[in-house]
PDB file of C-alpha atoms in Angstrom:
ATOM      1  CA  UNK E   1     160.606 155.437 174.728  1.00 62.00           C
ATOM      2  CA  UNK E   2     160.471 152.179 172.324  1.00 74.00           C
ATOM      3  CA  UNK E   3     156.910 151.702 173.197  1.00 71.00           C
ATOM      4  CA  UNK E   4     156.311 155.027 171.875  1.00 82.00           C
ATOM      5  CA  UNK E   5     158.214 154.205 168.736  1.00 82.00           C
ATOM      6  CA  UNK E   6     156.548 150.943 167.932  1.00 85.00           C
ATOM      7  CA  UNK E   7     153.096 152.538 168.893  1.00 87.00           C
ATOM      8  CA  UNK E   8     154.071 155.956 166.276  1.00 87.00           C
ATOM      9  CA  UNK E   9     154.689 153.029 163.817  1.00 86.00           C
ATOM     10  CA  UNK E  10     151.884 151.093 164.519  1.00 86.00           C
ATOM     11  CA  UNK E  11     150.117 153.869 164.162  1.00 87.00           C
ATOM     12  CA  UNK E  12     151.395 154.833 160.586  1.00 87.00           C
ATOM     13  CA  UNK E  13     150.933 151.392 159.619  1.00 90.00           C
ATOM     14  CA  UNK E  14     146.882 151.497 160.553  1.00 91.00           C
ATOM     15  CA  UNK E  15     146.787 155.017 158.816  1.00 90.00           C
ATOM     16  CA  UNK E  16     148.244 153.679 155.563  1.00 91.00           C
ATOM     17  CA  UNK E  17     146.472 150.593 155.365  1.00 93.00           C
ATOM     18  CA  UNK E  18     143.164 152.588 155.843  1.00 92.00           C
ATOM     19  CA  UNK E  19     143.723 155.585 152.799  1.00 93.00           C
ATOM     20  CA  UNK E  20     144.538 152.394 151.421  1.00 94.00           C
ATOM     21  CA  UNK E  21     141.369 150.266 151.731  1.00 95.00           C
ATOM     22  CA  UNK E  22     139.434 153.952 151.240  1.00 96.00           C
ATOM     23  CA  UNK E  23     141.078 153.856 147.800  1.00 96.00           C
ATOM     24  CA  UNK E  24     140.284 150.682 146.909  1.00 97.00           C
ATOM     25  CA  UNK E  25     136.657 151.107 147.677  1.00 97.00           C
ATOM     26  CA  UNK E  26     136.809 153.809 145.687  1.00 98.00           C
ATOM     27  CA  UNK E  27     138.136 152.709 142.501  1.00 98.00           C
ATOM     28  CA  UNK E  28     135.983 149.929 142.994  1.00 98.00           C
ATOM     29  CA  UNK E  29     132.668 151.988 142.956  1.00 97.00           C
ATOM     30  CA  UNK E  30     134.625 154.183 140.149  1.00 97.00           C
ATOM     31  CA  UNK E  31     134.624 150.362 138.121  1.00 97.00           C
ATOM     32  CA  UNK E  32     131.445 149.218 139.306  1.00 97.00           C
ATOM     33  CA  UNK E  33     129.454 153.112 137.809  1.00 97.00           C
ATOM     34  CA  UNK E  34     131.016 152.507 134.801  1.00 97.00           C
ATOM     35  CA  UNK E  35     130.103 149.218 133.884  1.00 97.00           C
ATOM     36  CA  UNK E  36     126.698 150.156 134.989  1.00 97.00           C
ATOM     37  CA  UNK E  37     126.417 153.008 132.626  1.00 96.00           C
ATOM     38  CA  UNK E  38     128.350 150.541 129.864  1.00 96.00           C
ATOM     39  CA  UNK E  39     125.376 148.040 130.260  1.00 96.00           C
ATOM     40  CA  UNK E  40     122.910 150.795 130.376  1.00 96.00           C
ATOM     41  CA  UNK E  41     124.338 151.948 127.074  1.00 96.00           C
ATOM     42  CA  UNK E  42     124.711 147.957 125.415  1.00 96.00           C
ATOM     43  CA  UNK E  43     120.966 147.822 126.679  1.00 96.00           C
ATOM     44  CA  UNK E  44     119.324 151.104 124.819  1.00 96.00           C
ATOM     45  CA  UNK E  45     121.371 149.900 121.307  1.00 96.00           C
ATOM     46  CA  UNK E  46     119.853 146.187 121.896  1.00 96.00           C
ATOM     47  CA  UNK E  47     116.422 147.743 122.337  1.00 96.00           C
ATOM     48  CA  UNK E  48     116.801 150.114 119.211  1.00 96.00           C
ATOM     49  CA  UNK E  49     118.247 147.039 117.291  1.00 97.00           C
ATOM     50  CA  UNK E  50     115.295 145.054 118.021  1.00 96.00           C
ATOM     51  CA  UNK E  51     112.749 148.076 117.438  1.00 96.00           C
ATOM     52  CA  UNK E  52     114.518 148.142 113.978  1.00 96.00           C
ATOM     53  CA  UNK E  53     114.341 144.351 113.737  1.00 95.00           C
ATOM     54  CA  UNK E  54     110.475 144.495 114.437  1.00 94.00           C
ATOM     55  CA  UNK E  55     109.782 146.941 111.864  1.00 94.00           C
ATOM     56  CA  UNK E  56     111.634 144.988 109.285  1.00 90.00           C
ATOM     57  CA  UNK E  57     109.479 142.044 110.124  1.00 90.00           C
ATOM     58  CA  UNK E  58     106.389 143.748 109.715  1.00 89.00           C
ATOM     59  CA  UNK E  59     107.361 145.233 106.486  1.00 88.00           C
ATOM     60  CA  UNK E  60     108.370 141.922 105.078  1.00 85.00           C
ATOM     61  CA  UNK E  61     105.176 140.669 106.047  1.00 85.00           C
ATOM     62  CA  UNK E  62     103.206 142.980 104.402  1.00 85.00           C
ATOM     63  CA  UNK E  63     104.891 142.741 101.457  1.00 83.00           C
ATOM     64  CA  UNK E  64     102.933 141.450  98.154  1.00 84.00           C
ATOM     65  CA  UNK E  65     103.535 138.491  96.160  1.00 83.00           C
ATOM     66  CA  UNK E  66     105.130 140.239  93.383  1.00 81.00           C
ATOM     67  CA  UNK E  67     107.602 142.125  95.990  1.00 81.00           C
ATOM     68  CA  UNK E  68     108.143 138.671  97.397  1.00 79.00           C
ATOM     69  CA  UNK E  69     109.327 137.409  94.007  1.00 80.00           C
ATOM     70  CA  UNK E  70     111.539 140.244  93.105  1.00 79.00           C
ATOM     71  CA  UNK E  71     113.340 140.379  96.410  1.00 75.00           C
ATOM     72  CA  UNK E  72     113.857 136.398  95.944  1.00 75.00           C
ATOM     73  CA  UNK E  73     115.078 136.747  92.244  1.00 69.00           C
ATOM     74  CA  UNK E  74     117.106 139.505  93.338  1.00 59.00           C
ATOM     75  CA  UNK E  75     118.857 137.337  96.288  1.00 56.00           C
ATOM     76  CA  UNK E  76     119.335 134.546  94.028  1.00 55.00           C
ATOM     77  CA  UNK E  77     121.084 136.539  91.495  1.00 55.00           C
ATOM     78  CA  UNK E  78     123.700 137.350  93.995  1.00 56.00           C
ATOM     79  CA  UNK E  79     124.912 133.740  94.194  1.00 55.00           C
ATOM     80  CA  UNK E  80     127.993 133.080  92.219  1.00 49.00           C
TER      81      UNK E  80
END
């Protein structure tokens, strides 16, 4: 009779630690999905910021002379 005790609670003990371990893995993949799609999402707003940067870049360079001064009077005017 105690063998059959200790074994029913042996027993529980394996069964709890596994739903255990099985929840853990899970909230760990739950964790792991989500910081995939964060990055996913930090690295399509980095690629539309740089896009953006680009065509900045090309627009100042193809700006003209008197553009150039205007935009460089106009940022020196904002000093105080």
């Amino acid at each position: 009779m105690p063998f059959q005790d200790i074994s029913l609670v042996l027993l529980f003990i394996s069964s709890v630690s596994l739903v255990v371990i099985v929840g853990l893995v899970v909230f760990i993949g739950v964790v792991v999905i989500r910081l995939l799609g964060l990055f996913s999402e930090v690295n399509t707003a980095s690629q539309a910021m740089r896009r953006d940067i680009n065509k900045l870049l090309h627009k100042a360079s193809s700006l003209t002379e008197a553009e150039r001064r205007a935009l460089t009077h106009y940022d020196a005017g904002d000093e105080f």
